[in-house]
Amino acid sequence: MNTRTPAALALAAAAAVLLTACATPETQTRAAGSAAPAPVADTKAFPPFAPERGLAKGLNLPLETYMQDYADTVAIGNGKRLLAQKCMKTYGLDVQLPASGLNPSPTENDANMERRYGLTDRETAATYGYGLPGSEKPRTTQQTPGLDAIEIEVLTGRKAPTGQIGKTAPPLPLEAREKARESYNGKKIHERGCGGWADQEINAPTADELTRISELNGTSFTESMKTPAVAAAFEHWSACMTGKGHPGYKDPFVAARAITRPEGAPAGRPEIDLALAEIDCKAETGLVGTWFAEESKIQATIIDEQRPVLDSFKTKNEAAVNEAGKRMGG
């Protein structure tokens, strides 16, 4: 199971886009006020706090209390973006950096409860099989202006690699690149540029801290599948699948891996039949409820053992969200 879902990765991705935005050949400084307004994320399209239908309806694992949810990720990302833009203006540079939240994650956080235990929503499976609803919709794109060499220096505190102006993926990591000039327009450039300064001001959980929560989340999932109760539930589920004409599947993930179809192609009848059988057998054997109960117990133990670390992360995340809100005028 991939323990890093789009919800947890969104902030890191936004930061990467912010710091490696497309560049154009160096030109004159843009006039103040020339940047177009940023698009605004539709919070109504954000994933729900817990699944709203299906066998996982209303389920939340104990560790979710400590996870950074999608709304927090977007708030922190946009707070950093606006701070960085304001910082850039103090150097006479007016830029519009990519906004967060325009293409909402399908999951609220790293727990991915909608599909943590495989398919759970029969209504969705009847149409999409093992696919994700909405995956066929076009992604929202942003008209992000290119950054020239000066803007890259002021934003990142580093120079763009030679020959890389106009390209989106510099071959060198940021910290390995040559330091920016000392100052621009009479103002000293921050050690890590305006982007790094914005990071410090918001002081959100780091990538390492986010990864730590993800690792605990992954550990509980892996350990739960080893429990006698879940192992027995798998056997009952597998027998049910055989009875419905789908033999050879020892657990739901084996069934999911059996599906192959071209990207973007609609689910065919065989895939939909397998998906519906998987969900029906989960309902008949109580697999989801058993699995959730066993993993909840494991997570409760993890929380007891890791409480100081988890509480510190939660406090830091809440403070970052509040600070981002203040900086955005919220």
Short mmCIF file of C-alpha atoms in Angstrom, two decimals:
data_model
loop_
_atom_site.label_atom_id
_atom_site.label_comp_id
_atom_site.label_asym_id
_atom_site.label_seq_id
_atom_site.Cartn_x
_atom_site.Cartn_y
_atom_site.Cartn_z
CA MET A 1 0.00 0.00 0.00
CA ASN A 2 1.26 3.46 -0.86
CA THR A 3 1.03 5.37 2.42
CA ARG A 4 1.59 8.77 0.84
CA THR A 5 -1.66 9.84 -0.77
CA PRO A 6 -2.31 13.00 -2.81
CA ALA A 7 -3.55 14.75 0.31
CA ALA A 8 -0.20 14.42 2.06
CA LEU A 9 1.83 15.02 -1.05
CA ALA A 10 -0.02 18.13 -2.19
CA LEU A 11 1.99 20.54 -0.03
CA ALA A 12 5.31 19.10 -1.15
CA ALA A 13 4.18 19.21 -4.76
CA ALA A 14 3.04 22.82 -4.43
CA ALA A 15 6.39 23.78 -2.98
CA ALA A 16 8.20 22.03 -5.82
CA VAL A 17 6.11 23.86 -8.40
CA LEU A 18 6.62 27.15 -6.59
CA LEU A 19 10.39 26.78 -6.57
CA THR A 20 10.82 25.35 -10.08
CA ALA A 21 8.22 27.35 -12.00
CA CYS A 22 8.84 27.72 -15.70
CA ALA A 23 11.46 30.33 -16.50
CA THR A 24 11.84 32.63 -19.47
CA PRO A 25 14.92 34.46 -20.73
CA GLU A 26 15.93 37.34 -18.46
CA THR A 27 14.01 40.49 -19.27
CA GLN A 28 13.15 43.73 -17.58
CA THR A 29 11.35 43.69 -14.22
CA ARG A 30 7.59 43.44 -14.49
CA ALA A 31 5.57 46.46 -13.49
CA ALA A 32 3.82 46.26 -10.13
CA GLY A 33 0.27 45.00 -10.38
CA SER A 34 0.79 43.18 -13.69
CA ALA A 35 0.20 39.67 -12.28
CA ALA A 36 -3.25 38.25 -12.89
CA PRO A 37 -5.42 37.25 -9.91
CA ALA A 38 -4.93 33.66 -8.80
CA PRO A 39 -7.82 31.21 -9.26
CA VAL A 40 -9.60 30.26 -6.05
CA ALA A 41 -9.99 26.67 -4.88
CA ASP A 42 -13.55 25.36 -4.59
CA THR A 43 -13.75 24.07 -1.03
CA LYS A 44 -17.03 22.31 -1.83
CA ALA A 45 -15.04 19.95 -4.05
CA PHE A 46 -12.64 18.99 -1.24
CA PRO A 47 -12.85 15.37 -0.05
CA PRO A 48 -15.13 14.72 2.96
CA PHE A 49 -13.79 14.14 6.47
CA ALA A 50 -14.97 10.52 6.30
CA PRO A 51 -16.50 8.37 3.53
CA GLU A 52 -20.13 9.36 3.08
CA ARG A 53 -21.47 6.08 1.73
CA GLY A 54 -20.58 2.44 1.26
CA LEU A 55 -19.08 -0.07 3.69
CA ALA A 56 -16.56 2.50 5.01
CA LYS A 57 -19.19 5.18 5.62
CA GLY A 58 -18.29 7.33 8.65
CA LEU A 59 -15.10 5.43 9.45
CA ASN A 60 -12.06 7.29 10.78
CA LEU A 61 -8.97 5.65 12.23
CA PRO A 62 -7.40 6.96 15.47
CA LEU A 63 -4.26 8.27 13.73
CA GLU A 64 -6.36 10.51 11.51
CA THR A 65 -6.62 12.88 14.47
CA TYR A 66 -2.93 13.61 13.94
CA MET A 67 -2.80 13.71 10.15
CA GLN A 68 -2.68 16.82 8.03
CA ASP A 69 -5.98 16.87 6.19
CA TYR A 70 -6.47 18.20 2.68
CA ALA A 71 -7.95 21.54 3.72
CA ASP A 72 -4.95 22.14 6.00
CA THR A 73 -2.56 21.25 3.18
CA VAL A 74 -4.23 23.73 0.85
CA ALA A 75 -4.38 26.49 3.47
CA ILE A 76 -0.69 26.14 4.29
CA GLY A 77 0.26 25.98 0.62
CA ASN A 78 -1.69 29.10 -0.26
CA GLY A 79 -0.44 30.93 2.81
CA LYS A 80 3.14 30.29 1.78
CA ARG A 81 2.38 31.27 -1.79
CA LEU A 82 0.88 34.64 -0.85
CA LEU A 83 3.71 35.40 1.56
CA ALA A 84 6.29 34.60 -1.10
CA GLN A 85 4.49 36.85 -3.60
CA LYS A 86 4.37 39.72 -1.11
CA CYS A 87 8.06 39.22 -0.38
CA MET A 88 8.84 39.33 -4.10
CA LYS A 89 7.01 42.65 -4.39
CA THR A 90 9.37 44.21 -1.85
CA TYR A 91 12.08 43.67 -4.48
CA GLY A 92 9.94 45.26 -7.19
CA LEU A 93 9.02 41.86 -8.67
CA ASP A 94 5.35 41.10 -9.31
CA VAL A 95 4.80 37.38 -9.90
CA GLN A 96 1.84 35.02 -9.70
CA LEU A 97 2.82 31.67 -8.20
CA PRO A 98 0.68 28.51 -8.60
CA ALA A 99 -2.31 28.27 -6.25
CA SER A 100 -3.04 25.14 -4.21
CA GLY A 101 -6.29 23.18 -4.15
CA LEU A 102 -7.49 23.62 -7.72
CA ASN A 103 -7.41 19.89 -8.39
CA PRO A 104 -8.66 18.37 -5.13
CA SER A 105 -7.31 15.08 -3.85
CA PRO A 106 -9.76 12.15 -3.87
CA THR A 107 -8.85 11.49 -0.22
CA GLU A 108 -8.97 13.59 2.93
CA ASN A 109 -5.61 12.43 4.27
CA ASP A 110 -3.08 9.62 4.24
CA ALA A 111 -5.53 7.13 5.71
CA ASN A 112 -7.36 6.94 2.35
CA MET A 113 -10.39 5.44 4.08
CA GLU A 114 -12.43 5.37 0.87
CA ARG A 115 -10.19 2.59 -0.44
CA ARG A 116 -7.95 1.63 2.45
CA TYR A 117 -9.55 -1.80 2.56
CA GLY A 118 -10.13 -2.00 -1.18
CA LEU A 119 -13.44 -1.13 -2.83
CA THR A 120 -16.24 -0.26 -0.44
CA ASP A 121 -18.76 1.78 -2.44
CA ARG A 122 -21.06 -0.39 -4.57
CA GLU A 123 -22.67 2.56 -6.33
CA THR A 124 -19.31 3.81 -7.59
CA ALA A 125 -18.09 0.33 -8.52
CA ALA A 126 -21.22 -0.28 -10.61
CA THR A 127 -20.08 2.48 -12.96
CA TYR A 128 -16.31 2.73 -12.63
CA GLY A 129 -15.27 -0.76 -11.53
CA TYR A 130 -11.87 -0.29 -9.92
CA GLY A 131 -11.48 3.20 -11.39
CA LEU A 132 -11.82 6.49 -9.55
CA PRO A 133 -14.91 8.62 -10.21
CA GLY A 134 -13.99 11.95 -11.69
CA SER A 135 -10.62 10.75 -12.99
CA GLU A 136 -11.84 11.42 -16.52
CA LYS A 137 -12.43 15.10 -15.77
CA PRO A 138 -9.80 17.52 -17.13
CA ARG A 139 -7.49 19.03 -14.53
CA THR A 140 -7.63 22.74 -13.86
CA THR A 141 -4.61 24.45 -15.35
CA GLN A 142 -3.12 27.74 -14.30
CA GLN A 143 -1.65 30.38 -16.54
CA THR A 144 1.55 30.76 -14.56
CA PRO A 145 3.96 33.32 -16.00
CA GLY A 146 7.54 32.19 -16.47
CA LEU A 147 10.15 33.37 -14.02
CA ASP A 148 13.24 35.07 -15.34
CA ALA A 149 16.71 34.56 -13.88
CA ILE A 150 16.41 37.45 -11.40
CA GLU A 151 13.02 36.24 -10.13
CA ILE A 152 14.36 32.71 -9.63
CA GLU A 153 17.22 34.07 -7.53
CA VAL A 154 14.98 36.21 -5.36
CA LEU A 155 12.41 33.44 -4.95
CA THR A 156 14.79 30.58 -4.17
CA GLY A 157 18.02 32.19 -2.95
CA ARG A 158 19.81 30.19 -5.64
CA LYS A 159 20.70 30.80 -9.27
CA ALA A 160 19.08 28.79 -12.02
CA PRO A 161 21.49 26.19 -13.40
CA THR A 162 23.33 27.37 -16.51
CA GLY A 163 21.39 26.50 -19.61
CA GLN A 164 18.25 25.66 -17.67
CA ILE A 165 16.34 28.92 -18.06
CA GLY A 166 13.05 28.04 -19.72
CA LYS A 167 13.03 24.44 -18.46
CA THR A 168 10.86 23.12 -15.65
CA ALA A 169 13.12 20.44 -14.16
CA PRO A 170 16.60 21.67 -13.20
CA PRO A 171 18.99 18.71 -12.90
CA LEU A 172 20.48 19.99 -9.65
CA PRO A 173 18.65 20.03 -6.31
CA LEU A 174 18.06 23.53 -4.98
CA GLU A 175 20.66 23.31 -2.22
CA ALA A 176 23.35 22.25 -4.72
CA ARG A 177 22.89 25.25 -6.97
CA GLU A 178 25.01 28.40 -6.83
CA LYS A 179 23.90 30.95 -4.25
CA ALA A 180 22.04 34.01 -5.47
CA ARG A 181 23.60 37.46 -5.53
CA GLU A 182 23.73 39.23 -2.19
CA SER A 183 21.02 41.76 -2.97
CA TYR A 184 18.64 43.04 -5.58
CA ASN A 185 17.12 46.52 -5.92
CA GLY A 186 19.01 47.54 -2.79
CA LYS A 187 17.49 44.81 -0.63
CA LYS A 188 19.36 41.76 0.71
CA ILE A 189 18.09 38.46 -0.70
CA HIS A 190 16.97 35.96 1.94
CA GLU A 191 19.23 32.96 2.47
CA ARG A 192 16.62 30.65 0.94
CA GLY A 193 14.88 33.34 -1.03
CA CYS A 194 11.31 34.51 -0.59
CA GLY A 195 10.10 30.92 -0.77
CA GLY A 196 12.31 29.87 2.13
CA TRP A 197 11.34 32.96 4.10
CA ALA A 198 7.66 32.09 3.63
CA ASP A 199 8.38 28.56 4.86
CA GLN A 200 9.94 29.95 8.04
CA GLU A 201 7.09 32.36 8.67
CA ILE A 202 4.41 29.65 8.40
CA ASN A 203 6.60 26.98 10.05
CA ALA A 204 4.50 24.05 8.86
CA PRO A 205 5.38 20.40 9.48
CA THR A 206 8.36 19.37 7.38
CA ALA A 207 8.41 16.66 4.74
CA ASP A 208 10.22 14.42 7.24
CA GLU A 209 7.51 14.98 9.84
CA LEU A 210 4.77 14.23 7.32
CA THR A 211 6.62 11.09 6.31
CA ARG A 212 6.83 9.97 9.93
CA ILE A 213 3.05 10.06 10.31
CA SER A 214 2.72 8.22 7.00
CA GLU A 215 5.09 5.51 8.20
CA LEU A 216 3.04 4.93 11.34
CA ASN A 217 -0.09 4.81 9.20
CA GLY A 218 1.55 2.26 6.90
CA THR A 219 2.78 0.17 9.82
CA SER A 220 -0.69 -0.21 11.30
CA PHE A 221 -2.09 -1.23 7.93
CA THR A 222 0.57 -3.88 7.36
CA GLU A 223 0.31 -5.24 10.90
CA SER A 224 -3.47 -5.40 10.76
CA MET A 225 -3.35 -7.88 7.87
CA LYS A 226 -1.31 -10.25 10.05
CA THR A 227 -3.87 -10.44 12.84
CA PRO A 228 -5.78 -13.74 13.21
CA ALA A 229 -9.14 -11.97 12.90
CA VAL A 230 -8.28 -10.31 9.59
CA ALA A 231 -6.61 -13.44 8.24
CA ALA A 232 -9.78 -15.40 9.01
CA ALA A 233 -11.91 -12.70 7.41
CA PHE A 234 -9.76 -12.92 4.27
CA GLU A 235 -10.41 -16.65 4.09
CA HIS A 236 -14.16 -16.16 4.41
CA TRP A 237 -14.09 -13.39 1.81
CA SER A 238 -12.04 -15.55 -0.58
CA ALA A 239 -14.50 -18.44 -0.20
CA CYS A 240 -17.37 -16.07 -0.89
CA MET A 241 -15.64 -14.84 -4.05
CA THR A 242 -15.18 -18.42 -5.22
CA GLY A 243 -18.87 -19.03 -4.66
CA LYS A 244 -19.66 -16.03 -6.85
CA GLY A 245 -17.54 -17.37 -9.69
CA HIS A 246 -14.29 -15.52 -8.91
CA PRO A 247 -11.83 -18.10 -7.53
CA GLY A 248 -8.16 -17.55 -6.71
CA TYR A 249 -8.33 -14.23 -4.86
CA LYS A 250 -6.84 -14.51 -1.37
CA ASP A 251 -7.46 -10.85 -0.51
CA PRO A 252 -9.03 -7.74 -2.14
CA PHE A 253 -5.73 -6.39 -3.40
CA VAL A 254 -5.07 -9.50 -5.46
CA ALA A 255 -8.41 -8.86 -7.15
CA ALA A 256 -7.52 -5.21 -7.83
CA ARG A 257 -4.15 -6.16 -9.34
CA ALA A 258 -5.88 -8.55 -11.70
CA ILE A 259 -7.50 -5.64 -13.51
CA THR A 260 -5.62 -4.21 -16.48
CA ARG A 261 -7.06 -1.79 -18.99
CA PRO A 262 -5.72 1.14 -20.99
CA GLU A 263 -5.51 4.42 -19.10
CA GLY A 264 -8.65 6.46 -19.64
CA ALA A 265 -10.66 3.51 -20.95
CA PRO A 266 -14.04 2.85 -19.27
CA ALA A 267 -14.54 -0.18 -17.06
CA GLY A 268 -15.85 -3.23 -18.92
CA ARG A 269 -18.47 -5.69 -17.73
CA PRO A 270 -15.98 -8.29 -16.37
CA GLU A 271 -14.22 -5.64 -14.27
CA ILE A 272 -17.49 -4.29 -12.91
CA ASP A 273 -18.73 -7.80 -12.08
CA LEU A 274 -15.52 -8.53 -10.15
CA ALA A 275 -15.73 -5.19 -8.32
CA LEU A 276 -19.35 -5.77 -7.28
CA ALA A 277 -18.57 -9.30 -6.14
CA GLU A 278 -15.68 -7.99 -4.04
CA ILE A 279 -17.92 -5.48 -2.28
CA ASP A 280 -20.81 -7.92 -1.82
CA CYS A 281 -18.49 -10.49 -0.26
CA LYS A 282 -17.08 -7.85 2.07
CA ALA A 283 -20.61 -7.05 3.16
CA GLU A 284 -21.54 -10.71 3.63
CA THR A 285 -18.40 -11.57 5.63
CA GLY A 286 -18.06 -8.32 7.59
CA LEU A 287 -14.50 -7.94 6.36
CA VAL A 288 -14.34 -4.14 6.46
CA GLY A 289 -15.70 -3.92 10.01
CA THR A 290 -13.30 -6.59 11.25
CA TRP A 291 -10.31 -5.04 9.52
CA PHE A 292 -11.14 -1.56 10.77
CA ALA A 293 -11.55 -2.79 14.36
CA GLU A 294 -8.23 -4.63 14.33
CA GLU A 295 -6.33 -1.73 12.80
CA SER A 296 -7.95 0.73 15.21
CA LYS A 297 -6.57 -1.29 18.13
CA ILE A 298 -3.10 -1.28 16.60
CA GLN A 299 -3.23 2.47 16.01
CA ALA A 300 -4.40 3.08 19.59
CA THR A 301 -1.27 1.29 20.80
CA ILE A 302 0.93 3.29 18.41
CA ILE A 303 -0.60 6.53 19.70
CA ASP A 304 0.09 5.55 23.31
CA GLU A 305 3.72 4.83 22.43
CA GLN A 306 4.24 7.88 20.22
CA ARG A 307 1.99 10.43 21.90
CA PRO A 308 4.62 13.15 22.57
CA VAL A 309 5.75 13.10 18.93
CA LEU A 310 2.19 13.01 17.62
CA ASP A 311 0.98 15.78 19.91
CA SER A 312 3.92 17.94 18.86
CA PHE A 313 3.11 17.39 15.18
CA LYS A 314 -0.57 18.20 15.73
CA THR A 315 0.24 21.40 17.62
CA LYS A 316 2.68 22.51 14.95
CA ASN A 317 0.23 21.79 12.14
CA GLU A 318 -2.62 23.66 13.84
CA ALA A 319 -0.36 26.66 14.47
CA ALA A 320 0.75 26.65 10.83
CA VAL A 321 -2.84 26.58 9.58
CA ASN A 322 -3.77 29.43 11.90
CA GLU A 323 -0.73 31.46 10.81
CA ALA A 324 -1.52 30.85 7.14
CA GLY A 325 -5.07 32.03 7.75
CA LYS A 326 -3.86 35.21 9.40
CA ARG A 327 -1.44 35.94 6.58
CA MET A 328 -4.21 35.43 4.04
CA GLY A 329 -6.47 37.78 5.99
CA GLY A 330 -8.69 34.91 7.15
#
